[in-house]
Short mmCIF file of C-alpha atoms in Angstrom, two decimals:
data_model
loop_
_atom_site.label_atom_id
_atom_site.label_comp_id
_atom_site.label_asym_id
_atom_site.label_seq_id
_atom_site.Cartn_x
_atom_site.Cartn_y
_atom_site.Cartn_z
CA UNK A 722 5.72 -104.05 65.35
CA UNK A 723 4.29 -102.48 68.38
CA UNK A 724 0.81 -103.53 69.48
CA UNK A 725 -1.96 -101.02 71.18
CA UNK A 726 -1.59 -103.61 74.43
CA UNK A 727 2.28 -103.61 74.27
CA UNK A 728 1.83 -99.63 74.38
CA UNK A 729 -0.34 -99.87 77.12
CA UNK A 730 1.40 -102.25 79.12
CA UNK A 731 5.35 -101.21 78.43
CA UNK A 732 6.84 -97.78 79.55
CA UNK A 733 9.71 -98.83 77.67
CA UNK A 734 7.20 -98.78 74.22
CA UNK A 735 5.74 -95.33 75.41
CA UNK A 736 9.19 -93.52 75.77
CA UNK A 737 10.65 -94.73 72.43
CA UNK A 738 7.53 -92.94 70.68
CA UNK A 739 6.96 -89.74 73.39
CA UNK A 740 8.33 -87.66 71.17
CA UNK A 741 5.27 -87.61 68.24
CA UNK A 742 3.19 -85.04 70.47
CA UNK A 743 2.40 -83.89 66.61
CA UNK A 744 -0.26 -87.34 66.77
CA UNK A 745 -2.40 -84.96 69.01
CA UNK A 746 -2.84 -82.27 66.60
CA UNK A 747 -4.20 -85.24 64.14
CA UNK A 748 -7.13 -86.30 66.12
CA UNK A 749 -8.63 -83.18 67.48
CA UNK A 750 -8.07 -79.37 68.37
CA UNK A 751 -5.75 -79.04 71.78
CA UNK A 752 -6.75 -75.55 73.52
CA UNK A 753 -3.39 -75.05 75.53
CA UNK A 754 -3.02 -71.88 78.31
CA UNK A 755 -2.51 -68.10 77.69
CA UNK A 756 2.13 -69.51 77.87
CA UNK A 757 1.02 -71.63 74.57
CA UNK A 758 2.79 -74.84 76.37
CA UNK A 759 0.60 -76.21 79.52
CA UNK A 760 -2.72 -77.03 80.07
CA UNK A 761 -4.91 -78.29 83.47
CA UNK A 762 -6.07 -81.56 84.40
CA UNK A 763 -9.67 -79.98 83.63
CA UNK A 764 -7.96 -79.23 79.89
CA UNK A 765 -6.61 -82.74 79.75
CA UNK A 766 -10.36 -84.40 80.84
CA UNK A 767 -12.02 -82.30 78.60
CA UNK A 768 -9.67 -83.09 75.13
CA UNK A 769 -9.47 -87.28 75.92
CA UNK A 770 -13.76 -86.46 76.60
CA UNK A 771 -13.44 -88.55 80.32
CA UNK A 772 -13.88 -87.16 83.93
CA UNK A 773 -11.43 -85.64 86.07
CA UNK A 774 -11.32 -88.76 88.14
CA UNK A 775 -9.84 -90.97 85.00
CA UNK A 776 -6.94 -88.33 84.90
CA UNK A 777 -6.17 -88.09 88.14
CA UNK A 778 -6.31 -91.67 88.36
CA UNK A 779 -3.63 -91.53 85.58
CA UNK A 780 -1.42 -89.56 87.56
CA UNK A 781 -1.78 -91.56 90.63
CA UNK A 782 -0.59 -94.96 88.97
CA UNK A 783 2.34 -93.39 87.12
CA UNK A 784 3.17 -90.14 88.40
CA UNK A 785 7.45 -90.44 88.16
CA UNK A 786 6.96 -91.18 84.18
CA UNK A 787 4.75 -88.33 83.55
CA UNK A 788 6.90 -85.88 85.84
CA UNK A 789 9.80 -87.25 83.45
CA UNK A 790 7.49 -86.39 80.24
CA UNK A 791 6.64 -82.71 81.75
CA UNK A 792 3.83 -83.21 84.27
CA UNK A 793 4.41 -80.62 87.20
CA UNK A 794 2.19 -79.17 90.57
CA UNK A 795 3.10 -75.66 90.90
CA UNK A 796 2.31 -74.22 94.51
CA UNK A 797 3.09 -70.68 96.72
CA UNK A 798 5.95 -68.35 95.26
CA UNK A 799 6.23 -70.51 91.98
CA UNK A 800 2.48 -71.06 91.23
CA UNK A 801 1.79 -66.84 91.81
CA UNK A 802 4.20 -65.83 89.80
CA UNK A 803 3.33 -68.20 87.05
CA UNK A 804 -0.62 -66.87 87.34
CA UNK A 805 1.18 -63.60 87.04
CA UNK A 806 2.89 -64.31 83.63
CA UNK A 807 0.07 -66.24 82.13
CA UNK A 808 -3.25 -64.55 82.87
CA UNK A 809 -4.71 -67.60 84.68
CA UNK A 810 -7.11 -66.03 87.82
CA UNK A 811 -7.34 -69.19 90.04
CA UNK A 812 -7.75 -69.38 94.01
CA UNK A 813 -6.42 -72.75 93.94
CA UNK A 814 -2.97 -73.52 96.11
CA UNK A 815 -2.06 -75.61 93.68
CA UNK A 816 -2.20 -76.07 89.75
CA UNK A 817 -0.93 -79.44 87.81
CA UNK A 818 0.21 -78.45 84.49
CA UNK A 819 0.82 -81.13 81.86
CA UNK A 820 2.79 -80.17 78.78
CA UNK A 821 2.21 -81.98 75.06
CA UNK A 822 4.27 -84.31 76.05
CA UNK A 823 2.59 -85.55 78.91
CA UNK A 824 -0.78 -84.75 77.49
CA UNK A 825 0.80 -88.24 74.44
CA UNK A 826 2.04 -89.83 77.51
CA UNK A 827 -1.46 -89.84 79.09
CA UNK A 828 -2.95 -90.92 75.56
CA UNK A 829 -0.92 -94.31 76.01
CA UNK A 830 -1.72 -94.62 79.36
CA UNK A 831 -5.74 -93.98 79.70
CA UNK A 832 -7.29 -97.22 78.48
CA UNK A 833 -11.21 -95.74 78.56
CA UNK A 834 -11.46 -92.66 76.18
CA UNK A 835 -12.24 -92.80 72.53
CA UNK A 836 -9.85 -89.89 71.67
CA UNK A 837 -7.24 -91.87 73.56
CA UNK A 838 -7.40 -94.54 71.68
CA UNK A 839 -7.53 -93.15 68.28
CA UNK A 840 -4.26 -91.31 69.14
CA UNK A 841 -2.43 -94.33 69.87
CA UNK A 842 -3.74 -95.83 66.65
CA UNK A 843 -2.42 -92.83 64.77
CA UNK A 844 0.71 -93.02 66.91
CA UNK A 845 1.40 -96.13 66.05
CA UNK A 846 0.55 -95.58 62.53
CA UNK A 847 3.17 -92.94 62.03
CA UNK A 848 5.72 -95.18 63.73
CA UNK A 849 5.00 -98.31 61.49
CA UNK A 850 5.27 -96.04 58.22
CA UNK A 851 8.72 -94.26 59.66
CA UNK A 852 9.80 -97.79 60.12
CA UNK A 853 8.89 -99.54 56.98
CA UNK A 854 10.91 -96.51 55.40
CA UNK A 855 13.98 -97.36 56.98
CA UNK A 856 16.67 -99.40 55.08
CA UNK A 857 16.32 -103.13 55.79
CA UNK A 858 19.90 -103.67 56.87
CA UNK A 859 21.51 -100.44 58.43
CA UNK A 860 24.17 -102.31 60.71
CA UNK A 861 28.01 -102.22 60.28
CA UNK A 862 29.28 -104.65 62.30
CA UNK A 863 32.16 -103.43 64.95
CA UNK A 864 33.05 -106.03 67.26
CA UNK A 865 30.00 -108.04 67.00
CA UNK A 866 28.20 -104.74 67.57
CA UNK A 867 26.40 -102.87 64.98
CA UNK A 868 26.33 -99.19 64.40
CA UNK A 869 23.38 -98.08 66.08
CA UNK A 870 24.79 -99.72 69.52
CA UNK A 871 28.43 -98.62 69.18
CA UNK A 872 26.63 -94.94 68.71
CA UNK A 873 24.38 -95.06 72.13
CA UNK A 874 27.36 -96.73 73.79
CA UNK A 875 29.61 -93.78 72.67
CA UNK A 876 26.63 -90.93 73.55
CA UNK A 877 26.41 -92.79 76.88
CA UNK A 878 30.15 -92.08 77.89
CA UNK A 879 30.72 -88.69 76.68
CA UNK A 880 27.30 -88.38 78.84
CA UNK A 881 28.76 -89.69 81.63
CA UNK A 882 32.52 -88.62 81.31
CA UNK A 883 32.27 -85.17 80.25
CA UNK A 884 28.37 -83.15 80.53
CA UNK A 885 27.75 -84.70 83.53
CA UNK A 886 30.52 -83.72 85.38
CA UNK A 887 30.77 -80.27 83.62
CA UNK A 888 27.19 -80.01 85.42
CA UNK A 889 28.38 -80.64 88.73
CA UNK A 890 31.00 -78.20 88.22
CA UNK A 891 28.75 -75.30 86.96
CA UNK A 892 26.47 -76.09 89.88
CA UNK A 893 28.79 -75.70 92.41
CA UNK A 894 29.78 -72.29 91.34
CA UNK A 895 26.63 -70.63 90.19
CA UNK A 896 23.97 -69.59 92.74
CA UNK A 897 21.22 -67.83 90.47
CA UNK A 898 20.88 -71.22 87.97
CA UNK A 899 21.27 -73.63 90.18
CA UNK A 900 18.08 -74.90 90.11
CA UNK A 901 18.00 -74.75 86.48
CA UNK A 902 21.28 -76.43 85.67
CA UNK A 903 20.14 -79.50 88.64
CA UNK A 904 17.32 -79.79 86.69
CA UNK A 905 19.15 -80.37 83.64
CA UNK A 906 21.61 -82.61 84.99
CA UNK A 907 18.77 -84.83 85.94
CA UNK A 908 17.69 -84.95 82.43
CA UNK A 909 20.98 -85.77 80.85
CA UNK A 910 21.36 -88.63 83.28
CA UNK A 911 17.76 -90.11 82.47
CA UNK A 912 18.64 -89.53 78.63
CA UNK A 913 22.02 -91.84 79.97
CA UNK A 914 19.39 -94.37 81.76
CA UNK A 915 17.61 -95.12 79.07
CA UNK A 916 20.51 -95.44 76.30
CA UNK A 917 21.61 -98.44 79.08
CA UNK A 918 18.68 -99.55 79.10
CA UNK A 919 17.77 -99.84 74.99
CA UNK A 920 21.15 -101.30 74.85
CA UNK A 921 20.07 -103.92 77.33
CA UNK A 922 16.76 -104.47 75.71
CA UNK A 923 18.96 -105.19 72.16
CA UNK A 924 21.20 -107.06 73.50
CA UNK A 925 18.41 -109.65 74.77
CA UNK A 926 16.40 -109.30 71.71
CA UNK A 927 19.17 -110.77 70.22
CA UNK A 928 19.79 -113.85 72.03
CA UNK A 929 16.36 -114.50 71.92
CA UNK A 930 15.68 -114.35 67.88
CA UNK A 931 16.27 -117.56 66.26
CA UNK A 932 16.32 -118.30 62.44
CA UNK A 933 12.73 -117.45 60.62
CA UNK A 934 11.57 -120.32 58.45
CA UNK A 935 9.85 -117.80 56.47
CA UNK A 936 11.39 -114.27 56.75
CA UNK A 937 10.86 -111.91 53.87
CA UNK A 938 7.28 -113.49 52.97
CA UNK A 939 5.03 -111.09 55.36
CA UNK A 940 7.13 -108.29 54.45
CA UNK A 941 5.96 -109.10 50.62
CA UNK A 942 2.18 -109.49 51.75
CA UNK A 943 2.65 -106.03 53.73
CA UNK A 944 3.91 -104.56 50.81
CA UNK A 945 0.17 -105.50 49.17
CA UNK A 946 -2.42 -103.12 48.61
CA UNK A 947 -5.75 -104.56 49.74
CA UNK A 948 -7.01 -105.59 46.12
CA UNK A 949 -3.57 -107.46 45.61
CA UNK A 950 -4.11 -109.10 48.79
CA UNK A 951 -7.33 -110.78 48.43
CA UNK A 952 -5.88 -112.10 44.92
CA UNK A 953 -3.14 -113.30 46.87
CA UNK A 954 -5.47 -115.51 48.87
CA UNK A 955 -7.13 -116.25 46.15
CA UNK A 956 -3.94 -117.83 44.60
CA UNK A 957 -3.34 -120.28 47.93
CA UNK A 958 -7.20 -121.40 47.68
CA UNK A 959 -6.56 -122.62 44.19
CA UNK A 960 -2.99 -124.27 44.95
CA UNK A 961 -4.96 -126.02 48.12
CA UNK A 962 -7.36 -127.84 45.72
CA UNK A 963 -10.10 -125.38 45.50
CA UNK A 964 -11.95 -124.54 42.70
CA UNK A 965 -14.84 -122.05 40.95
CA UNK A 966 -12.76 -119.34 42.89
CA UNK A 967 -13.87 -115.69 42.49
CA UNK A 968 -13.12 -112.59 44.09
CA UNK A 969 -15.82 -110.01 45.00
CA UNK A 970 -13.82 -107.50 47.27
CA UNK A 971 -14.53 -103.88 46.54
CA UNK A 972 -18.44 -101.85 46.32
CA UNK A 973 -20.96 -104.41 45.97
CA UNK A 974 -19.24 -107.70 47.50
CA UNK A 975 -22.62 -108.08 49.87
CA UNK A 976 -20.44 -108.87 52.56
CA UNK A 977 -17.54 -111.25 51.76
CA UNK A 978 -14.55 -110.67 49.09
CA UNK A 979 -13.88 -114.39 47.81
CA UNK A 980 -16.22 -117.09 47.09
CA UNK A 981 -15.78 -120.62 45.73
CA UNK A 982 -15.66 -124.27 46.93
CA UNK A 983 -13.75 -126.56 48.59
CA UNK A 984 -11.97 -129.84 46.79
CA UNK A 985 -14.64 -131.69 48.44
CA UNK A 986 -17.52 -129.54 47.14
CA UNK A 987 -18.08 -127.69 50.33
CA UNK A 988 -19.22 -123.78 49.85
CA UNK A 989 -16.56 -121.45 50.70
CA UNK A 990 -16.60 -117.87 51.81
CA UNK A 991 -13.55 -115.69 52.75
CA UNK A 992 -12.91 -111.86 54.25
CA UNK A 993 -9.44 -110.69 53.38
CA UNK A 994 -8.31 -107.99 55.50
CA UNK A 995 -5.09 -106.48 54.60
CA UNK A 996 -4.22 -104.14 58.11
CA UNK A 997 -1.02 -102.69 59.88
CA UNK A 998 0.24 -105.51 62.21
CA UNK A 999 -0.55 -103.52 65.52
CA UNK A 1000 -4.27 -102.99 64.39
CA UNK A 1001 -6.36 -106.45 65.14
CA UNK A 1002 -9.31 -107.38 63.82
CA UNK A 1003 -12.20 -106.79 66.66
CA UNK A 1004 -15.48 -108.54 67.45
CA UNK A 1005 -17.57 -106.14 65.06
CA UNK A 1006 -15.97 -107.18 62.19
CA UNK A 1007 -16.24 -111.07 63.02
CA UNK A 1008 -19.97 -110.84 63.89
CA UNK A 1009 -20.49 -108.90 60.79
CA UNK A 1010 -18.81 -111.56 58.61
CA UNK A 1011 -21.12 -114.00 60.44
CA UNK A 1012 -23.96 -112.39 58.80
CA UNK A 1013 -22.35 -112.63 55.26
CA UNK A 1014 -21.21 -115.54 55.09
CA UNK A 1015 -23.93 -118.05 56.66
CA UNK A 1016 -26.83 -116.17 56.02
CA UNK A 1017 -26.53 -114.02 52.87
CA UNK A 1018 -24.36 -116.92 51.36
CA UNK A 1019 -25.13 -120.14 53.35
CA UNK A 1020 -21.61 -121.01 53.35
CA UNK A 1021 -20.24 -124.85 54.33
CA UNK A 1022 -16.91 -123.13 55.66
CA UNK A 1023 -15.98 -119.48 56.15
CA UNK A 1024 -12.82 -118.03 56.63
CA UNK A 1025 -11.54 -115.10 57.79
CA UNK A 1026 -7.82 -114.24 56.63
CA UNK A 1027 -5.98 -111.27 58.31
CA UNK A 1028 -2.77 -109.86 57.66
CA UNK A 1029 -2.94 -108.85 61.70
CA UNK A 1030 -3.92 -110.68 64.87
CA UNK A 1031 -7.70 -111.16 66.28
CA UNK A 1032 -8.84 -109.81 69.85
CA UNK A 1033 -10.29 -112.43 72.23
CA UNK A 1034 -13.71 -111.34 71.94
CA UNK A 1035 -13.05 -112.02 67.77
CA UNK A 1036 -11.59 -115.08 68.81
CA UNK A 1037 -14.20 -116.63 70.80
CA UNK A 1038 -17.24 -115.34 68.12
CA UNK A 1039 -15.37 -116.98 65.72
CA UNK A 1040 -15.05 -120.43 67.28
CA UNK A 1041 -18.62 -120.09 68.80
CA UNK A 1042 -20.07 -120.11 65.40
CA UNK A 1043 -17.30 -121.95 63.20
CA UNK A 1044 -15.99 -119.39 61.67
CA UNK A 1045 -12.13 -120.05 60.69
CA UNK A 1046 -9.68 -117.29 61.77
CA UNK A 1047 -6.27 -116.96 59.79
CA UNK A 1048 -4.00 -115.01 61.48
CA UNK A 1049 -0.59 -113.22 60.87
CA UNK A 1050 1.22 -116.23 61.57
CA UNK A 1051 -0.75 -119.15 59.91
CA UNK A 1052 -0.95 -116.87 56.56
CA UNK A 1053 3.07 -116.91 56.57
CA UNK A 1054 2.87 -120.47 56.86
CA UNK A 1055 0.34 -120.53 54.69
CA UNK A 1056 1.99 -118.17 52.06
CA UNK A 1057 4.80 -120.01 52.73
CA UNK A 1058 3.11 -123.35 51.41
CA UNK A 1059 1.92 -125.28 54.46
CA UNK A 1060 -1.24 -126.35 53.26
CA UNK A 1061 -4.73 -124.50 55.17
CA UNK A 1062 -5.50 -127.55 57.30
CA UNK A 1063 -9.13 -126.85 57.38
CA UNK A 1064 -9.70 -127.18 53.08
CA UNK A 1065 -8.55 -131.07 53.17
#
């Protein structure tokens, strides 16, 4: 599954979901121009609630990918004429105009704004529910290759065989669209990159997946609703020797969701928190577990079990103050019945 960071970090991550410019609509009103498709860098600052410099700084680090998601500088003939058609009274020489597009591709990029960041998390959000609605096995093998790649490979040479050079054809023999049909040339050859370049990037995910010990068990636990999850752990406390287990999760549970004691009498608290794997479980939510669970309940051993990963920060809280952290991976093996090292 995606991760925030991986979005951050990987243009390859941002163009597979550039499409969703809906996401924006979901987080808060977008006021575009008078030709209902642009809006300025001012326009941009104001909806992600940052200064112009954080934009602009944007643009300066990764300019190419957001011309190829719609960004644009219009100046002289083309800038006065657009002015003209839209209403816009302006005595700048030039205007940057970002389309949605570019306004989703910014969202992934700007690391400082609130609103950014919530539109990421309801990117990704969309993307892990249109995945886990997909068909678990969709391939028909052809070759050794399944479906999906024999279709990109077979897009990518009617691309390159027949539109492209159909382009280069009508371009040499129109004068009033040549502009236009260059500019669409250029897009049908990036669409052409990037089918390479996801077949590439399959290819090597594939040589570098090896056989799962435990496949199928997380997709079970993601399946859970939260109230089926903390019974879940309850279940693996009790097979691990512990005993006078209860679960407290809902209104009411001052704090912690299971409670019990070890098989060597210590006190035991535990958080269950049943997320998306992309959304980790922050700093906040460690330091108010701390509370709970050594104060309110003056546990002997606390742990905190996540269907997700923790951030650094959560990390380090949690081994500052002993508090144990149970990741996405231990709670497979876990689940999978490798006993909790920390309850012998």
């Amino acid at each position: 599954m995606i991760s925030e960071v991986v979005l951050l970090e990987s243009r390859a991550m941002r163009d597979g979901v550039a499409e969703r410019t809906e996401v924006l609509d979901r987080v808060k009103g977008l006021s575009l121009l008078p030709d209902g498709m642009h809006v300025t860098t001012a326009m941009v600052a104001a909806y992600f609630e940052v200064g112009l410099k954080a934009i602009e700084s944007v643009v300066v680090d990764h300019r190419a990918e957001l011309e190829g998601n719609g960004y644009r500088v219009l100046s002289g003939a083309e800038l006065a004429s657009f002015k003209e058609a839209s209403g816009i009274q302006s005595r700048s020489r030039a205007l940057a105009l970002y389309s949605r597009r570019t306004i989703l591709n910014v969202a992934m990029l700007l690391r400082d704004s609130e609103v950014a960041r919530q539109t990421r998390m309801y990117l990704l959000d969309m993307e892990y529910t249109a995945r886990a609605q997909r068909p678990a096995d969709n391939s028909v093998e052809n070759g050794g290759m399944s479906l999906s790649d024999h279709i990109d490979q077979r897009i990518t040479h009617v691309l390159g065989t027949t539109v492209v050079p159909m382009f280069n054809a009508l371009i040499e023999s129109s004068g009033e669209h040549r502009r236009e049909l260059i500019s669409l040339r250029e897009d049908v050859e990036k669409v052409t990159q990037r089918l390479c370049a996801h077949h590439v990037r399959l290819r090597n995910l594939e040589r570098t997946q090896g056989p799962r010990p435990f496949t199928g068990i997380m997709a079970s636990i993601d399946g859970m609703n939260w109230r089926e999850f903390e019974h879940h752990v309850a279940v693996l406390l009790r097979r691990d020797g512990c005993t006078d287990i209860i679960v407290h999760g809902g209104p009411g549970d001052r704090g912690v969701d299971i409670t019990g004691q070890t098989a060597n009498g210590r006190r035991l608290v535990v958080q269950c928190k049943s997320f998306a794997p992309y959304r980790p479980v922050w700093s906040g939510e460690l330091q108010k577990f701390l509370g709970a669970s050594f104060v309110q309940h003056r546990a002997d051993l606390a742990l905190f079990v996540a269907t997700t990963a923790f951030t650094p920060d959560a990390r380090a809280i949690a081994e500052e103050h002993g508090v144990t952290v149970v990741d996405r991976a231990a709670l497979e093996k876990w689940s999978a019945g490798v006993p909790l090292p920390v309850l012998d």
